[in-house]
mmCIF file of C-alpha atoms and ligand atoms in Angstrom:
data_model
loop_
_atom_site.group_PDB
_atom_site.id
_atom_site.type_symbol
_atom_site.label_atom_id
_atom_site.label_comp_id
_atom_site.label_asym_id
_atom_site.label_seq_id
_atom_site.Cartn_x
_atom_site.Cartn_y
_atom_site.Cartn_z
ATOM 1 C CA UNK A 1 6.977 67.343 55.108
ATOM 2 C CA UNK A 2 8.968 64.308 56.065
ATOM 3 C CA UNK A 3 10.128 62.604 52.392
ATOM 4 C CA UNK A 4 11.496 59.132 51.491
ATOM 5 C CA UNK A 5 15.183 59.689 49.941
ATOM 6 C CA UNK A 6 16.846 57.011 48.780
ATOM 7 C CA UNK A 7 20.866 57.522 48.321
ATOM 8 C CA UNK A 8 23.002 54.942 46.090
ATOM 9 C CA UNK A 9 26.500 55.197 47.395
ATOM 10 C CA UNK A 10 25.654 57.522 50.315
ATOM 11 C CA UNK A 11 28.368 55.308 52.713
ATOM 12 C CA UNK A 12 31.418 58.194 51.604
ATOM 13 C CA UNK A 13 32.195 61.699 50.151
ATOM 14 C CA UNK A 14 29.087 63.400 48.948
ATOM 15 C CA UNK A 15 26.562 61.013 49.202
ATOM 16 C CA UNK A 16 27.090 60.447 52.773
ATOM 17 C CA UNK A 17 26.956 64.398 53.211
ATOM 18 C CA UNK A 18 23.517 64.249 50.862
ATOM 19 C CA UNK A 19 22.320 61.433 53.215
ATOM 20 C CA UNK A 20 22.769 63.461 56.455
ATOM 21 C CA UNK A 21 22.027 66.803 55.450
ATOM 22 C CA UNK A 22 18.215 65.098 54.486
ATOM 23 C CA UNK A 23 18.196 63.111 57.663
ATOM 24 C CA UNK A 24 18.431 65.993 59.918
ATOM 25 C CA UNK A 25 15.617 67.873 57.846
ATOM 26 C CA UNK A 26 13.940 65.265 59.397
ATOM 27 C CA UNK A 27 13.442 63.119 56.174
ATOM 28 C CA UNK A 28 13.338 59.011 55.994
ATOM 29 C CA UNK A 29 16.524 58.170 54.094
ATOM 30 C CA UNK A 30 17.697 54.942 52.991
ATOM 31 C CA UNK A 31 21.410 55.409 51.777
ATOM 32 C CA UNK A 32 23.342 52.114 50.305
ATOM 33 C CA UNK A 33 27.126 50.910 49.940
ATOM 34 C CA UNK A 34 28.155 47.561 48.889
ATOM 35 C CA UNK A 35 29.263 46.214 52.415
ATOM 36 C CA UNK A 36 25.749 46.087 54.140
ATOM 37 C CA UNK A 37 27.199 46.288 58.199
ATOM 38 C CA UNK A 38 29.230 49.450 56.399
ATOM 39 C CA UNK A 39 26.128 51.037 55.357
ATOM 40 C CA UNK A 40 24.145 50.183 58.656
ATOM 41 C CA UNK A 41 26.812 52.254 60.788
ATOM 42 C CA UNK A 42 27.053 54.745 58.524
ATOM 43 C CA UNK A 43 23.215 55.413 58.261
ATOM 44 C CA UNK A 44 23.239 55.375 62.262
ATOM 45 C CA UNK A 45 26.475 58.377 62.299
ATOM 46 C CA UNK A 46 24.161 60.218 59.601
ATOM 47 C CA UNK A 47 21.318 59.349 61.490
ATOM 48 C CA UNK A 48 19.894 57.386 58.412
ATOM 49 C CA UNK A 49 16.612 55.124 58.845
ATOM 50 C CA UNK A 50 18.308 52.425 57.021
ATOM 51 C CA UNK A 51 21.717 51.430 55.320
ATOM 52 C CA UNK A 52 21.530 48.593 52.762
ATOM 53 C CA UNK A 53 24.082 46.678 51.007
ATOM 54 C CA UNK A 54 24.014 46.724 47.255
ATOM 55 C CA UNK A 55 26.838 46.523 44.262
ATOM 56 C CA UNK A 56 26.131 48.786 41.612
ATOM 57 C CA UNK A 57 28.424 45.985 39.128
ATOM 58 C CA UNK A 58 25.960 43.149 39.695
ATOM 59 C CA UNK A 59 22.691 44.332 38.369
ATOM 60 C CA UNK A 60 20.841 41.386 38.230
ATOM 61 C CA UNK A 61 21.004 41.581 41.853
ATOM 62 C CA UNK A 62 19.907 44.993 42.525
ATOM 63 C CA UNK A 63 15.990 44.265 42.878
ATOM 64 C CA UNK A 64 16.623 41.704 45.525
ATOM 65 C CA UNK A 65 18.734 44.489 47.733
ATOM 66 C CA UNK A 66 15.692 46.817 47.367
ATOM 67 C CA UNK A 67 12.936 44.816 47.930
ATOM 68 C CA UNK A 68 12.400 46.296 51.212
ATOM 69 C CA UNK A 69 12.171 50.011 50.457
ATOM 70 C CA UNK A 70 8.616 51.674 50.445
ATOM 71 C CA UNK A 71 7.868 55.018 48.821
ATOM 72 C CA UNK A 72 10.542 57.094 47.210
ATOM 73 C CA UNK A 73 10.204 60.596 46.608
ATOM 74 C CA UNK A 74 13.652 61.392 46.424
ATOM 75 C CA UNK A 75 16.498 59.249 44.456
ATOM 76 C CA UNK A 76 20.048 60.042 44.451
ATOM 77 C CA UNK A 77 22.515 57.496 42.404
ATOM 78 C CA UNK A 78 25.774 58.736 43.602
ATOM 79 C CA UNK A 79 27.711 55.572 43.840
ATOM 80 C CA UNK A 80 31.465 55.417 41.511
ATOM 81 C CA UNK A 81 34.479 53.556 42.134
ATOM 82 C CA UNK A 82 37.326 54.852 40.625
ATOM 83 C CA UNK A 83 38.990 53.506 36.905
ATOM 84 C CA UNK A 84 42.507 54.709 36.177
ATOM 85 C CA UNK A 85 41.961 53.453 32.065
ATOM 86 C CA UNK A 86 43.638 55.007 28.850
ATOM 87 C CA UNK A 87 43.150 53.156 25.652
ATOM 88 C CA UNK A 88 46.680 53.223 25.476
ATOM 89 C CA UNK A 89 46.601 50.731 28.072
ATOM 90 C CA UNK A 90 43.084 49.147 27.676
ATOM 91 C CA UNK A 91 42.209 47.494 30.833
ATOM 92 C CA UNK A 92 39.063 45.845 29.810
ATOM 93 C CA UNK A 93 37.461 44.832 33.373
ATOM 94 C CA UNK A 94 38.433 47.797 34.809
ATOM 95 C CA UNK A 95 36.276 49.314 31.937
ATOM 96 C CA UNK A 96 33.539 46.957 32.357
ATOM 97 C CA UNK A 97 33.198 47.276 35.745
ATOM 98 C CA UNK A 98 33.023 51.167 35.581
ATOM 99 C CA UNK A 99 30.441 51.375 32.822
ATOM 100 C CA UNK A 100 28.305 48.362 34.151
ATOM 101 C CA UNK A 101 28.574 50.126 37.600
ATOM 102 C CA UNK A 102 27.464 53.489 36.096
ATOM 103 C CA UNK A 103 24.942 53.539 33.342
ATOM 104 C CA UNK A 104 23.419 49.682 33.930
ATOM 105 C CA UNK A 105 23.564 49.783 37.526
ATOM 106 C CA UNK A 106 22.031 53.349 37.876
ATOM 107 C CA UNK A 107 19.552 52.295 34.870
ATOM 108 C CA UNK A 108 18.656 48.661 36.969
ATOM 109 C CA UNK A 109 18.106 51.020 40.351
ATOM 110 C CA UNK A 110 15.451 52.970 38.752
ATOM 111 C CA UNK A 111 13.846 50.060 37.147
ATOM 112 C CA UNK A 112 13.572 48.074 40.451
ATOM 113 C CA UNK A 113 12.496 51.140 41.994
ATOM 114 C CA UNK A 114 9.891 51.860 39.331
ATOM 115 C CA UNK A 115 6.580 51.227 41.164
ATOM 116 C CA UNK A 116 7.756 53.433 44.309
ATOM 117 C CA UNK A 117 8.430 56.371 42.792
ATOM 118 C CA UNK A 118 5.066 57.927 42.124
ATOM 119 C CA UNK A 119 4.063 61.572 39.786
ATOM 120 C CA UNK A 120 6.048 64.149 42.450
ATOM 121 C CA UNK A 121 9.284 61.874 42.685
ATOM 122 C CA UNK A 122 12.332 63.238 41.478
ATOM 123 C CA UNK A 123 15.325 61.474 40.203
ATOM 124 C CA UNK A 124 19.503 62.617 40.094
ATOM 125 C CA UNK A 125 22.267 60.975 38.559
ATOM 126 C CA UNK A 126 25.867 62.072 39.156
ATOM 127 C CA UNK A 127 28.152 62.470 36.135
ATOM 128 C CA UNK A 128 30.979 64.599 36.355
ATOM 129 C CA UNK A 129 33.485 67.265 34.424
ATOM 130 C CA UNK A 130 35.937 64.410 32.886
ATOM 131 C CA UNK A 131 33.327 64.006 30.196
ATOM 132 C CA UNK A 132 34.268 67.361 29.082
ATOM 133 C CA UNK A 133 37.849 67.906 30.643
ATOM 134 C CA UNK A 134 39.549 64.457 30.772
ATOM 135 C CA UNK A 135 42.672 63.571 32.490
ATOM 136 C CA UNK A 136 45.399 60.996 32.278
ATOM 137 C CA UNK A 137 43.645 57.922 33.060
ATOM 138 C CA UNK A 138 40.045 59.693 32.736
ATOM 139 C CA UNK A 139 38.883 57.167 29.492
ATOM 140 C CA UNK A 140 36.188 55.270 30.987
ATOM 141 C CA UNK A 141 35.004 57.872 33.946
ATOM 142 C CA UNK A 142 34.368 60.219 30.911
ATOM 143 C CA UNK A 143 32.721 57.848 29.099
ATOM 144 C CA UNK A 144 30.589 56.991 31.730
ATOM 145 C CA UNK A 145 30.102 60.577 32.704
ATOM 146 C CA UNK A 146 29.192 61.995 29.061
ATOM 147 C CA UNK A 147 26.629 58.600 29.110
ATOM 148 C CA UNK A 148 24.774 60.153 32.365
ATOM 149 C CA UNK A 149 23.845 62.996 30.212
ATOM 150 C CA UNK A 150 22.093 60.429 27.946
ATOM 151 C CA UNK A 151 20.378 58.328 30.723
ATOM 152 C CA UNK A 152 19.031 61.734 31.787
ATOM 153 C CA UNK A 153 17.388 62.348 28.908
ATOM 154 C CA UNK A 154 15.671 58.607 28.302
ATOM 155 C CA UNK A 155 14.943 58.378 31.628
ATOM 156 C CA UNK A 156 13.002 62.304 31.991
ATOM 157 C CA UNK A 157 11.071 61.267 28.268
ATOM 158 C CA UNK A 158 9.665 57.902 29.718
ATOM 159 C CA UNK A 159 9.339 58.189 33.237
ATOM 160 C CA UNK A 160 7.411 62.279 33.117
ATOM 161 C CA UNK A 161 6.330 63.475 35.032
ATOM 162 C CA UNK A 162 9.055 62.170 37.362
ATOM 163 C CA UNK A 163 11.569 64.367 36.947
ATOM 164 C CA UNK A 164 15.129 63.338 36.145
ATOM 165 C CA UNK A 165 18.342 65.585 36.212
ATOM 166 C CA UNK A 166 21.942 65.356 36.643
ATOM 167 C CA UNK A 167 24.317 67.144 38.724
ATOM 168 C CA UNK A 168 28.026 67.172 36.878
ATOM 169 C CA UNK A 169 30.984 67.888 39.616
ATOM 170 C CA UNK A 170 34.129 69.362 38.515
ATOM 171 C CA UNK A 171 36.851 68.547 41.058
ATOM 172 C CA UNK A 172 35.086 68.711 44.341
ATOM 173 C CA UNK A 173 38.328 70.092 46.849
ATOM 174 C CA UNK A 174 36.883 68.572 50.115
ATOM 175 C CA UNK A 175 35.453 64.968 48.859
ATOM 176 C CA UNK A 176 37.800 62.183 50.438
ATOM 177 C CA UNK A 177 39.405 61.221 46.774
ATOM 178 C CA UNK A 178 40.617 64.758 46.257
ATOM 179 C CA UNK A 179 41.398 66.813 49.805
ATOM 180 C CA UNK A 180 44.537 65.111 50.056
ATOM 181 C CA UNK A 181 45.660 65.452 46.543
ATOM 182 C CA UNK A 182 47.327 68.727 45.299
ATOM 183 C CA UNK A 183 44.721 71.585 44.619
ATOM 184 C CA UNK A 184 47.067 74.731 43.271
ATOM 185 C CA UNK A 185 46.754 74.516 39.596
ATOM 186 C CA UNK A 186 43.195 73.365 39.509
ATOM 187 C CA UNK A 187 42.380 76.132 41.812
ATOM 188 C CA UNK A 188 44.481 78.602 39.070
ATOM 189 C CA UNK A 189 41.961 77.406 36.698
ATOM 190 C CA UNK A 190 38.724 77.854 38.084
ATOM 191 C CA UNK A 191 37.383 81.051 37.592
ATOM 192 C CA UNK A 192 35.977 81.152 40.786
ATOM 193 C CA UNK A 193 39.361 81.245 42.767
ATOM 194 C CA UNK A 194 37.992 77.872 45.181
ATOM 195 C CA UNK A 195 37.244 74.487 43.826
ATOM 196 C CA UNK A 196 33.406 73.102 44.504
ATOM 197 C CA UNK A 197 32.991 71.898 47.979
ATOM 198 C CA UNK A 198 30.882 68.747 49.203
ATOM 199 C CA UNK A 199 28.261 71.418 50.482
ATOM 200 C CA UNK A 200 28.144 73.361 47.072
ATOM 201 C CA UNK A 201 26.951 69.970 45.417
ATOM 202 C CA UNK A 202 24.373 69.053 48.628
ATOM 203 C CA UNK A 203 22.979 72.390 47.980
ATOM 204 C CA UNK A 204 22.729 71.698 43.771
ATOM 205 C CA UNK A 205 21.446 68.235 44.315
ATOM 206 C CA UNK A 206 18.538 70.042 46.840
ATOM 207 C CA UNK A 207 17.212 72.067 44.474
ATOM 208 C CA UNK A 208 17.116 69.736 41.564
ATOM 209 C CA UNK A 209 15.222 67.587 43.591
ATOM 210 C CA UNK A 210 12.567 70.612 44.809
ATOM 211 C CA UNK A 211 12.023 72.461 42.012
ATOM 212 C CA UNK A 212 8.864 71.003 39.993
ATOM 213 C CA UNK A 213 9.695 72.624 36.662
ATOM 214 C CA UNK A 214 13.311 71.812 36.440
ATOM 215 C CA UNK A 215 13.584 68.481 34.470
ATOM 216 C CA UNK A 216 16.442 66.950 31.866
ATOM 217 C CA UNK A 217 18.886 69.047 33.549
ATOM 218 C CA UNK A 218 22.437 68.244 33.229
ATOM 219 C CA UNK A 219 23.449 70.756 36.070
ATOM 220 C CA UNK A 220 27.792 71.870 35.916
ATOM 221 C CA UNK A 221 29.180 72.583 39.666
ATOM 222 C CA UNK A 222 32.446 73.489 38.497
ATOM 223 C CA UNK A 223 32.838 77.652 39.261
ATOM 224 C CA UNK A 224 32.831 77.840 35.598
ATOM 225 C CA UNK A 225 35.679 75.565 34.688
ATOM 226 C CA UNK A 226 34.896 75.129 30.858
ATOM 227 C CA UNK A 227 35.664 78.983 30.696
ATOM 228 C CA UNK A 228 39.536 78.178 30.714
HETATM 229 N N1 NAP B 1 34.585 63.804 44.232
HETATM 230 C C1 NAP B 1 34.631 64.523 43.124
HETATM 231 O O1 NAP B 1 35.465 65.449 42.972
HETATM 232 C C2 NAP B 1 33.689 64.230 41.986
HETATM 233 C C3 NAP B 1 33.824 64.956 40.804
HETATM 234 C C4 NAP B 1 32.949 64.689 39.753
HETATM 235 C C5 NAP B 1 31.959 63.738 39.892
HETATM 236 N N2 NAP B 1 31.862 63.045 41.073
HETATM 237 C C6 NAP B 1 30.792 62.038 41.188
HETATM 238 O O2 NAP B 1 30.126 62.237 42.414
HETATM 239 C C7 NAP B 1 29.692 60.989 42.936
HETATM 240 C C8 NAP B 1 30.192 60.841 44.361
HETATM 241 O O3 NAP B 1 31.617 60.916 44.342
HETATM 242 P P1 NAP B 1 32.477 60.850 45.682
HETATM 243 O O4 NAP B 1 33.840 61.337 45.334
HETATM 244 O O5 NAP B 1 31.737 61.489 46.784
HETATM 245 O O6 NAP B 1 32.543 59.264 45.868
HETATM 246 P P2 NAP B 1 33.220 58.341 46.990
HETATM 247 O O7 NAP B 1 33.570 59.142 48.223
HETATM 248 O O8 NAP B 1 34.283 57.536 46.347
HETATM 249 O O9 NAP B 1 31.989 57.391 47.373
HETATM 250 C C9 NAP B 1 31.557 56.477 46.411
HETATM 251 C C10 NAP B 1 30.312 55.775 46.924
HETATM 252 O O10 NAP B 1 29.986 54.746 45.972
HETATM 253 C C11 NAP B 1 29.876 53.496 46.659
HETATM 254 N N3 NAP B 1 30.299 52.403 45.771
HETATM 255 C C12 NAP B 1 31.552 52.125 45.320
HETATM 256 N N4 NAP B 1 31.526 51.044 44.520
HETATM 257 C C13 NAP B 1 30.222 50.650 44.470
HETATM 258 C C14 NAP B 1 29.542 49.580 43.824
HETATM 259 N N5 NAP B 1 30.191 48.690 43.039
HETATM 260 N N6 NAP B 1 28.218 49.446 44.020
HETATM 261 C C15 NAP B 1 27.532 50.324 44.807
HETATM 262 N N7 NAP B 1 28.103 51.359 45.449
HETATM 263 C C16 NAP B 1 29.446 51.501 45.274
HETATM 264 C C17 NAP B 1 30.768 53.638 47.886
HETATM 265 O O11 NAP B 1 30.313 52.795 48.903
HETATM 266 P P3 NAP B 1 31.131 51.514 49.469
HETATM 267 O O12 NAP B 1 32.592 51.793 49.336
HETATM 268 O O13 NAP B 1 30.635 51.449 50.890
HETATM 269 O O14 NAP B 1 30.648 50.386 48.626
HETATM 270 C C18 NAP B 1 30.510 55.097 48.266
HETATM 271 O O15 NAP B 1 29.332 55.214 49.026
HETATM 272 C C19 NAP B 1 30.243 59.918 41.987
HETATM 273 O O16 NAP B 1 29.232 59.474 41.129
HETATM 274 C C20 NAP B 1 31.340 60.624 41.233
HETATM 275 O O17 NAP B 1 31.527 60.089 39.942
HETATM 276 C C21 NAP B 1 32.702 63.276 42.108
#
């Protein structure tokens, strides 16, 4: 059955790959970026129905970008930009823009989307590892990260039965922000011996979508990380 998937910041890394693995099952996606020519010729390579432009950090303007999407069965809100913040160093836009971007911009998608989705849809969020392993410069990503885990659970209590869960990366070895970045010692400490790949987080993100009983989810991809 052909299924209306909409993907927030599916123009790069794993949201593209989530928005054309679900276009060749043959479904009608609708994947967004903030340039909107960017997002048109990247949903025609993905082979996308539509690509929209949209900015995650201006949420009073998200409704308007949406207007013209019909049913959604399937919501992805994948979109990040990256924050290099310690509170050492306080950058305070850089902060503003990540958190705005991430909890109210995810949180204003859903509500403009609200009368599409309907009893079956199904809802994930991306958060990430940082909110339990930060880095150097990690402050405000795991903030925002450890605050998905929250959204999930507001959002599963008042929108059931629409399901809502949350798929948390670790490092994903293969996405364009990390394959050219050096690997060895966060390979050494996966348990796994291989960091996640792109494909490894499609395939999570799948069946959090499919499965009717799995709801308020917050779903690690890491091969195990927090075991070291
Ligand atoms: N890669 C990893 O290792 C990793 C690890 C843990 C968690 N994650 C999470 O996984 C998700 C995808 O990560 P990724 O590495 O695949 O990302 P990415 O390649 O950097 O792609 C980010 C996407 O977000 C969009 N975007 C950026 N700023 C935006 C804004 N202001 N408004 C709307 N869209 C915006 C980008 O589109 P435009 O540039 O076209 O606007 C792009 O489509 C993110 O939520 C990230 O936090 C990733």
């Amino acid at each position: 059955m052909s299924r209306g998937v909409v993907v927030i910041g599916g123009t790069s890394g794993i949201g593209r790959e989530i928005a054309r693995h679900r276009a060749e099952r043959g479904d009608e996606v609708v994947l967004t970026g903030r340039d909107a020519d960017r997002a048109r010729t990247v949903a025609k390579e993905v082979g996308a129905a539509r690509g929209l432009g949209l900015d995650l950090s201006r949420p009073r303007e998200i409704a308007g970008a949406l207007t013209d999407v019909g049913r959604v069965d399937h919501l992805v809100l994948a979109g990040v930009s990256r924050d290099a913040n310690s509170v050492t160093e306080y950058d305070i836009d850089a902060a503003i823009h990540l958190v705005t971007l991430k909890l109210v911009g995810y949180t204003e998608v859903v509500h403009a989307l609200r009368t599409r989705l309907h009893e079956d849809s199904a809802i994930v969020l991306f958060g990430g590892q940082a909110k339990e392993r930060p880095y150097p410069g990690a402050t405000t990503v795991a903030t925002v990260n450890a605050g998905v885990t929250g959204l999930v659970n507001t959002l599963a209590t008042e929108l059931a039965p629409i399901r809502v869960n949350a798929v948390h990366p670790g490092v994903v070895g293969d996405s364009p922000f990390w394959s050219d970045k050096p690997q060895d010692i966060l390979i050494a400490n996966t348990p796994t011996g291989r960091l996640a790949t792109m494909r490894d987080v499609v395939d999570a993100v799948d069946f959090l979508l499919g499965n009717r009983s799995v709801n308020a989810v917050n779903l690690n991809v890491d091969g195990g990380w927090l075991l070291r």
